[in-house]
């Protein structure tokens, strides 16, 4: 616990061996720098690149393939030892398998590195400078070189370069939002005001900004030892949970690997017990593994995810971790910040009250006019006060920018008023110039008003105009009259009552209300030479004329209500978590629809029924506004109860630490939680969340580091488009996987039948690899471009326990139905090729041993002809090619049926997704090249194929399509039926 | 239950479909000759007897047991060449292709065992093995429609010269063209492929050594014998090792 805020200046000097006037000596500073290290947050520990790379080498199916490769090498070793004739086939296969693993590993590593790089560019910061006193001289130094004991000077606009104990201040205010989330500037002084170093006014914290004023202070903490640094290191302590898609892919890998290993082992046992040699059995095992493992799939998934990530980046969601793409889609709760995310993050005039009437102002982002009635003379008077009693000014050189986008020097309320009057009246600076200011009392917290006295631009009127604004009740106290329709009327109790009602009403909307009054000073008493003195206040400040009220709010972004209602229909609960006052929070929640118009909180019900809050039946309230103070005393059960029982929740006045508690509470409900945040203090919650979303504009680097995603435009609506993309990719990955798994059966069946029926091998291991990593890759990526089948934003988020990426139905339908159909089609081609060359199916059964014997070179076919080994081999490769071509042809049908899971292809449109056609053409093109172009390269085991064999499987391809259309028809016709339950994946 | 029934019906349908398409496909095939013969344009050579362990002969000429298997294999192989089995076969005109395209029932040409001389097994029941002059029969693979050009003959050479003398039956290892073409198992049921017997006289100083003999088909431009990949296309190599 630091005690520095309690120490006097002298004690401080002593403690840090420094001097307020002279600062540290350069030598001493260098010593301390060497001891403490640079004043910078140490970046989160990165996994070494080599570890990342090795992880890719052993992840997923790689282990299985390594086993296959090692088996190949072992068997080739045995063969070499036995002096067999072609021992290098297996050696070569092992090398190919190893290459496949290494290449896919490199690919995955490259993909990951690419997406990490996008983020790396983000975290590069412009080096910060600090004004330091050293060796009794003022120096500009990089903030990194600050050490404890340095004396630094800060001024408005600066970022605080370290934790600083203030010793001299002048109207200093800091924005602690990066620390606490509250964007209201806080004043700083040299006084010790609170026991808690976080609350006391004489400490300014690293990474916060000084909004106005100047200050000088002693650096008391640097780098990771600052308050922010400690929070940031806390965040790195929060473990990274596995993303939902990672869990799904793992589940899928286990499933496929399980199938591969169990079939492999089963057939190993079968082949051993069928008296095959152990060596042959091992070779069968390799074949089964290779056939079963979709080698290209994980790469395809990565590509699909990165395609979606690119698409999302275009929509302002920058994804840091590829898997987060899908996480967003499965999100069921979004815990959103208010300021900046749901709102525009700027004060804007929302309502006016004059002539006893409330007017609404336009609060949209790009207002150019104001629609309310501006004919009343009262408005003319009010607008004058608003314009003149204001110290804010536009920064120069922005005449061409829209008013709302211009940068203003001044606090939030004054900025709002300046822009408001600029929109309505035009050139405010000109008006101010024509109404020359002669005296001014700025706002201070004791007066709670701001006052200025002006000459008027009316040449006939020599009177001075006194204008005043401030807290409404304080302003009203100073008034004796009130302006109604341009006429001053005495302020009687009835009118005061009307004021009260309006004030309460506007306050109840969560708006900040200001009162405005004026007084024309009598010309006789105040001639134009009158010396106004603001210290002695030699002018009247009471019995003024009340003109009106203006209320301001940080209004919601115009796209947010729509986005919130989209979330609602998508079954996503939006919870607002804010440091703001409950009333403001609730008002914004209501205006964006987080609390819907019809629902009530317990307090609302109590008010409506006029009963105490305790008597309200809590079940009736659908909405809840929870105050941070209440949250502090809650047990986790109570929090769970609130999260469970209310569909619309707002957490107000919450501290960043409580955000973490809320996230954990949501996760206890089994929800996939997305959290938005910008401050450093949000980083633990961002890390804890299933998907942390940092703000690109307002967000701090720590927040961006902890987040999985960065919203480039800070807009809540962008999250919703991200959700949509995430859901789409989940659906499309399902299609990709279904597509890829199907042909695995058509690759596996040949091996099984080869072992059991002892026919010549229908398809080789290398050929399988050419399907998995050749013809099938582009089509399966093409499915990522598929449009949604129905409005995916109208269904509930997926239940991460039940709605698996690869469910039983998907596996069974792909493996046992379409896959088997494909196998049948391919086998027909296979038998056709053999029969037309002289080997009728009946001859083929049981010939394996003789067929493969190198010594038999007069193998007799069904017609009495005799074949040498090589002639048989060549025929076998023709068989491979035919089998390969048949699978490819049927995969085209498979690709087309996978476009939809429920709708007919005709509903989806065959040509809407052009990339599918690229896929189909590439598939056929690659097959043509392999068959006819590379047909003479012996090692690849392809041979040129008679053209008609390309069409043998076509009827089966058509059958697959028709069958799947029927399946989808029944699913649509009979929802909930036995068919639907078993056939819909 | 329903699931099982579904798969029963589903697989039943697929099996029926498979059977049907296979049946249709088989209907398109002729039972006499295969649709395509492009994968075997040139015949391979093969020998008899064919030892189990690759093409390597090991025997002791004084130990009848060591070559009994070779002898019985030869005997069995030559059974179909026995005169009694060749009663339907006709005597063809030697030196000419025996074209029978127009005839419905294809005749087979007679191959007299006597052509094999000392290797016919008639005089020497052990085919020379007991005397240290083992016989190996070289045959040309049957290929439907194959018509050799020129004067095909078999020529064998030991890899290292002088290790063995080689005698051919018929003389010079000639293969008569009248045995071609072959019309297939169904049409040409009694067809006998021509044989060339190779008798090795192993030099007495080369006994106990492994001798590699390479045989090739020569004299016919359309019978290949030098394919890089197919070591049995128009040629064959075997090893022989005799002890005393």
PDB file of C-alpha atoms in Angstrom, chain A residues 737-875:
ATOM      1  CA  UNK A 737     -17.215 -30.751 -43.037  1.00  0.00           C
ATOM      2  CA  UNK A 738     -20.186 -32.755 -44.280  1.00  0.00           C
ATOM      3  CA  UNK A 739     -18.860 -32.392 -47.804  1.00  0.00           C
ATOM      4  CA  UNK A 740     -15.369 -33.451 -46.825  1.00  0.00           C
ATOM      5  CA  UNK A 741     -16.352 -36.375 -44.634  1.00  0.00           C
ATOM      6  CA  UNK A 742     -18.563 -37.950 -47.276  1.00  0.00           C
ATOM      7  CA  UNK A 743     -15.805 -38.983 -49.637  1.00  0.00           C
ATOM      8  CA  UNK A 744     -13.788 -40.445 -46.798  1.00  0.00           C
ATOM      9  CA  UNK A 745     -16.148 -43.418 -46.859  1.00  0.00           C
ATOM     10  CA  UNK A 746     -15.690 -43.740 -50.586  1.00  0.00           C
ATOM     11  CA  UNK A 747     -11.961 -43.813 -49.877  1.00  0.00           C
ATOM     12  CA  UNK A 748     -12.246 -46.203 -46.979  1.00  0.00           C
ATOM     13  CA  UNK A 749     -14.596 -48.794 -48.496  1.00  0.00           C
ATOM     14  CA  UNK A 750     -12.069 -49.852 -51.151  1.00  0.00           C
ATOM     15  CA  UNK A 751      -9.614 -50.783 -48.417  1.00  0.00           C
ATOM     16  CA  UNK A 752     -12.142 -52.702 -46.407  1.00  0.00           C
ATOM     17  CA  UNK A 753     -13.407 -54.616 -49.409  1.00  0.00           C
ATOM     18  CA  UNK A 754      -9.838 -55.155 -50.573  1.00  0.00           C
ATOM     19  CA  UNK A 755      -9.028 -56.790 -47.261  1.00  0.00           C
ATOM     20  CA  UNK A 756     -12.207 -58.817 -46.983  1.00  0.00           C
ATOM     21  CA  UNK A 757     -12.831 -59.823 -50.597  1.00  0.00           C
ATOM     22  CA  UNK A 758      -9.157 -59.829 -51.647  1.00  0.00           C
ATOM     23  CA  UNK A 759      -9.803 -57.948 -54.857  1.00  0.00           C
ATOM     24  CA  UNK A 760      -7.091 -55.853 -56.499  1.00  0.00           C
ATOM     25  CA  UNK A 761      -6.770 -52.587 -54.559  1.00  0.00           C
ATOM     26  CA  UNK A 762      -9.353 -50.169 -56.014  1.00  0.00           C
ATOM     27  CA  UNK A 763      -7.653 -46.931 -54.958  1.00  0.00           C
ATOM     28  CA  UNK A 764      -4.159 -46.143 -53.782  1.00  0.00           C
ATOM     29  CA  UNK A 765      -3.071 -44.146 -50.792  1.00  0.00           C
ATOM     30  CA  UNK A 766      -1.380 -41.520 -52.925  1.00  0.00           C
ATOM     31  CA  UNK A 767      -4.513 -41.169 -55.024  1.00  0.00           C
ATOM     32  CA  UNK A 768      -6.525 -40.578 -51.861  1.00  0.00           C
ATOM     33  CA  UNK A 769      -4.170 -37.801 -50.914  1.00  0.00           C
ATOM     34  CA  UNK A 770      -4.749 -36.249 -54.317  1.00  0.00           C
ATOM     35  CA  UNK A 771      -8.471 -36.114 -53.588  1.00  0.00           C
ATOM     36  CA  UNK A 772      -8.104 -34.851 -50.045  1.00  0.00           C
ATOM     37  CA  UNK A 773      -5.490 -32.254 -50.822  1.00  0.00           C
ATOM     38  CA  UNK A 774      -6.167 -31.687 -54.484  1.00  0.00           C
ATOM     39  CA  UNK A 775      -9.597 -31.795 -56.005  1.00  0.00           C
ATOM     40  CA  UNK A 776     -11.523 -31.290 -52.791  1.00  0.00           C
ATOM     41  CA  UNK A 777      -9.830 -28.216 -51.373  1.00  0.00           C
ATOM     42  CA  UNK A 778     -11.267 -25.397 -53.466  1.00  0.00           C
ATOM     43  CA  UNK A 779     -14.848 -26.731 -53.416  1.00  0.00           C
ATOM     44  CA  UNK A 780     -14.836 -27.037 -49.652  1.00  0.00           C
ATOM     45  CA  UNK A 781     -13.580 -23.488 -49.279  1.00  0.00           C
ATOM     46  CA  UNK A 782     -16.230 -22.394 -51.766  1.00  0.00           C
ATOM     47  CA  UNK A 783     -18.905 -23.485 -49.314  1.00  0.00           C
ATOM     48  CA  UNK A 784     -17.724 -20.706 -47.015  1.00  0.00           C
ATOM     49  CA  UNK A 785     -19.173 -18.267 -49.527  1.00  0.00           C
ATOM     50  CA  UNK A 786     -22.628 -19.798 -49.311  1.00  0.00           C
ATOM     51  CA  UNK A 787     -25.403 -17.420 -48.334  1.00  0.00           C
ATOM     52  CA  UNK A 788     -27.584 -18.120 -45.332  1.00  0.00           C
ATOM     53  CA  UNK A 789     -30.547 -20.389 -45.953  1.00  0.00           C
ATOM     54  CA  UNK A 790     -32.941 -18.384 -43.851  1.00  0.00           C
ATOM     55  CA  UNK A 791     -32.726 -15.407 -41.588  1.00  0.00           C
ATOM     56  CA  UNK A 792     -30.039 -16.600 -39.233  1.00  0.00           C
ATOM     57  CA  UNK A 793     -30.702 -13.608 -37.026  1.00  0.00           C
ATOM     58  CA  UNK A 794     -34.145 -14.960 -36.245  1.00  0.00           C
ATOM     59  CA  UNK A 795     -33.043 -18.021 -34.393  1.00  0.00           C
ATOM     60  CA  UNK A 796     -31.652 -18.497 -30.959  1.00  0.00           C
ATOM     61  CA  UNK A 797     -27.906 -18.711 -30.437  1.00  0.00           C
ATOM     62  CA  UNK A 798     -26.672 -22.239 -30.563  1.00  0.00           C
ATOM     63  CA  UNK A 799     -26.550 -24.153 -27.344  1.00  0.00           C
ATOM     64  CA  UNK A 800     -22.898 -24.947 -27.029  1.00  0.00           C
ATOM     65  CA  UNK A 801     -23.625 -28.241 -25.302  1.00  0.00           C
ATOM     66  CA  UNK A 802     -26.221 -29.498 -27.753  1.00  0.00           C
ATOM     67  CA  UNK A 803     -25.726 -27.897 -31.143  1.00  0.00           C
ATOM     68  CA  UNK A 804     -22.447 -29.399 -32.165  1.00  0.00           C
ATOM     69  CA  UNK A 805     -20.573 -28.517 -35.298  1.00  0.00           C
ATOM     70  CA  UNK A 806     -20.386 -32.161 -36.188  1.00  0.00           C
ATOM     71  CA  UNK A 807     -23.369 -33.925 -34.759  1.00  0.00           C
ATOM     72  CA  UNK A 808     -24.445 -37.528 -34.955  1.00  0.00           C
ATOM     73  CA  UNK A 809     -26.829 -36.849 -37.847  1.00  0.00           C
ATOM     74  CA  UNK A 810     -24.161 -35.140 -39.898  1.00  0.00           C
ATOM     75  CA  UNK A 811     -21.690 -37.964 -39.409  1.00  0.00           C
ATOM     76  CA  UNK A 812     -24.243 -40.684 -40.049  1.00  0.00           C
ATOM     77  CA  UNK A 813     -25.797 -39.030 -43.058  1.00  0.00           C
ATOM     78  CA  UNK A 814     -22.414 -38.341 -44.608  1.00  0.00           C
ATOM     79  CA  UNK A 815     -20.786 -41.620 -43.702  1.00  0.00           C
ATOM     80  CA  UNK A 816     -23.563 -44.148 -43.936  1.00  0.00           C
ATOM     81  CA  UNK A 817     -25.766 -42.695 -46.634  1.00  0.00           C
ATOM     82  CA  UNK A 818     -24.141 -40.373 -49.139  1.00  0.00           C
ATOM     83  CA  UNK A 819     -20.697 -41.886 -48.543  1.00  0.00           C
ATOM     84  CA  UNK A 820     -21.985 -45.389 -49.224  1.00  0.00           C
ATOM     85  CA  UNK A 821     -23.805 -44.212 -52.341  1.00  0.00           C
ATOM     86  CA  UNK A 822     -20.561 -42.695 -53.567  1.00  0.00           C
ATOM     87  CA  UNK A 823     -18.727 -45.918 -52.876  1.00  0.00           C
ATOM     88  CA  UNK A 824     -21.275 -47.894 -54.851  1.00  0.00           C
ATOM     89  CA  UNK A 825     -20.919 -45.551 -57.795  1.00  0.00           C
ATOM     90  CA  UNK A 826     -17.134 -45.711 -57.661  1.00  0.00           C
ATOM     91  CA  UNK A 827     -17.123 -49.490 -57.402  1.00  0.00           C
ATOM     92  CA  UNK A 828     -19.337 -49.773 -60.459  1.00  0.00           C
ATOM     93  CA  UNK A 829     -16.725 -47.792 -62.381  1.00  0.00           C
ATOM     94  CA  UNK A 830     -13.955 -49.917 -60.949  1.00  0.00           C
ATOM     95  CA  UNK A 831     -15.613 -53.170 -61.949  1.00  0.00           C
ATOM     96  CA  UNK A 832     -16.446 -51.757 -65.358  1.00  0.00           C
ATOM     97  CA  UNK A 833     -12.816 -50.877 -66.043  1.00  0.00           C
ATOM     98  CA  UNK A 834     -11.605 -54.323 -65.012  1.00  0.00           C
ATOM     99  CA  UNK A 835     -14.372 -56.164 -66.816  1.00  0.00           C
ATOM    100  CA  UNK A 836     -13.813 -54.328 -70.050  1.00  0.00           C
ATOM    101  CA  UNK A 837     -10.127 -55.186 -69.876  1.00  0.00           C
ATOM    102  CA  UNK A 838     -10.801 -58.854 -69.342  1.00  0.00           C
ATOM    103  CA  UNK A 839     -11.253 -59.330 -65.609  1.00  0.00           C
ATOM    104  CA  UNK A 840     -14.902 -60.045 -64.853  1.00  0.00           C
ATOM    105  CA  UNK A 841     -15.991 -59.337 -61.263  1.00  0.00           C
ATOM    106  CA  UNK A 842     -16.212 -63.026 -60.479  1.00  0.00           C
ATOM    107  CA  UNK A 843     -12.567 -63.479 -61.442  1.00  0.00           C
ATOM    108  CA  UNK A 844     -11.445 -60.658 -59.210  1.00  0.00           C
ATOM    109  CA  UNK A 845     -12.700 -62.068 -55.935  1.00  0.00           C
ATOM    110  CA  UNK A 846      -9.986 -63.594 -53.826  1.00  0.00           C
ATOM    111  CA  UNK A 847      -7.128 -62.941 -56.236  1.00  0.00           C
ATOM    112  CA  UNK A 848      -5.202 -60.484 -54.110  1.00  0.00           C
ATOM    113  CA  UNK A 849      -2.204 -62.655 -53.217  1.00  0.00           C
ATOM    114  CA  UNK A 850      -1.556 -63.904 -56.754  1.00  0.00           C
ATOM    115  CA  UNK A 851      -2.415 -60.552 -58.238  1.00  0.00           C
ATOM    116  CA  UNK A 852       0.196 -58.825 -56.113  1.00  0.00           C
ATOM    117  CA  UNK A 853       2.826 -61.535 -56.454  1.00  0.00           C
ATOM    118  CA  UNK A 854       5.885 -60.335 -58.294  1.00  0.00           C
ATOM    119  CA  UNK A 855       6.720 -63.872 -59.323  1.00  0.00           C
ATOM    120  CA  UNK A 856       3.501 -64.492 -61.182  1.00  0.00           C
ATOM    121  CA  UNK A 857       3.801 -63.063 -64.633  1.00  0.00           C
ATOM    122  CA  UNK A 858       1.271 -65.211 -66.408  1.00  0.00           C
ATOM    123  CA  UNK A 859      -1.796 -64.261 -64.429  1.00  0.00           C
ATOM    124  CA  UNK A 860      -4.829 -65.428 -66.315  1.00  0.00           C
ATOM    125  CA  UNK A 861      -7.887 -63.220 -66.862  1.00  0.00           C
ATOM    126  CA  UNK A 862     -11.474 -64.296 -67.545  1.00  0.00           C
ATOM    127  CA  UNK A 863     -10.748 -64.744 -71.239  1.00  0.00           C
ATOM    128  CA  UNK A 864      -7.646 -66.876 -70.899  1.00  0.00           C
ATOM    129  CA  UNK A 865      -5.142 -64.114 -71.552  1.00  0.00           C
ATOM    130  CA  UNK A 866      -2.043 -63.928 -69.416  1.00  0.00           C
ATOM    131  CA  UNK A 867      -0.778 -60.787 -67.699  1.00  0.00           C
ATOM    132  CA  UNK A 868       2.626 -59.884 -66.392  1.00  0.00           C
ATOM    133  CA  UNK A 869       2.909 -58.173 -63.003  1.00  0.00           C
ATOM    134  CA  UNK A 870       3.560 -54.816 -64.520  1.00  0.00           C
ATOM    135  CA  UNK A 871       0.646 -55.138 -66.905  1.00  0.00           C
ATOM    136  CA  UNK A 872      -1.561 -55.878 -63.892  1.00  0.00           C
ATOM    137  CA  UNK A 873      -0.083 -52.950 -62.038  1.00  0.00           C
ATOM    138  CA  UNK A 874      -0.855 -50.655 -64.887  1.00  0.00           C
ATOM    139  CA  UNK A 875      -4.406 -51.910 -64.973  1.00  0.00           C
TER     140      UNK A 875
END
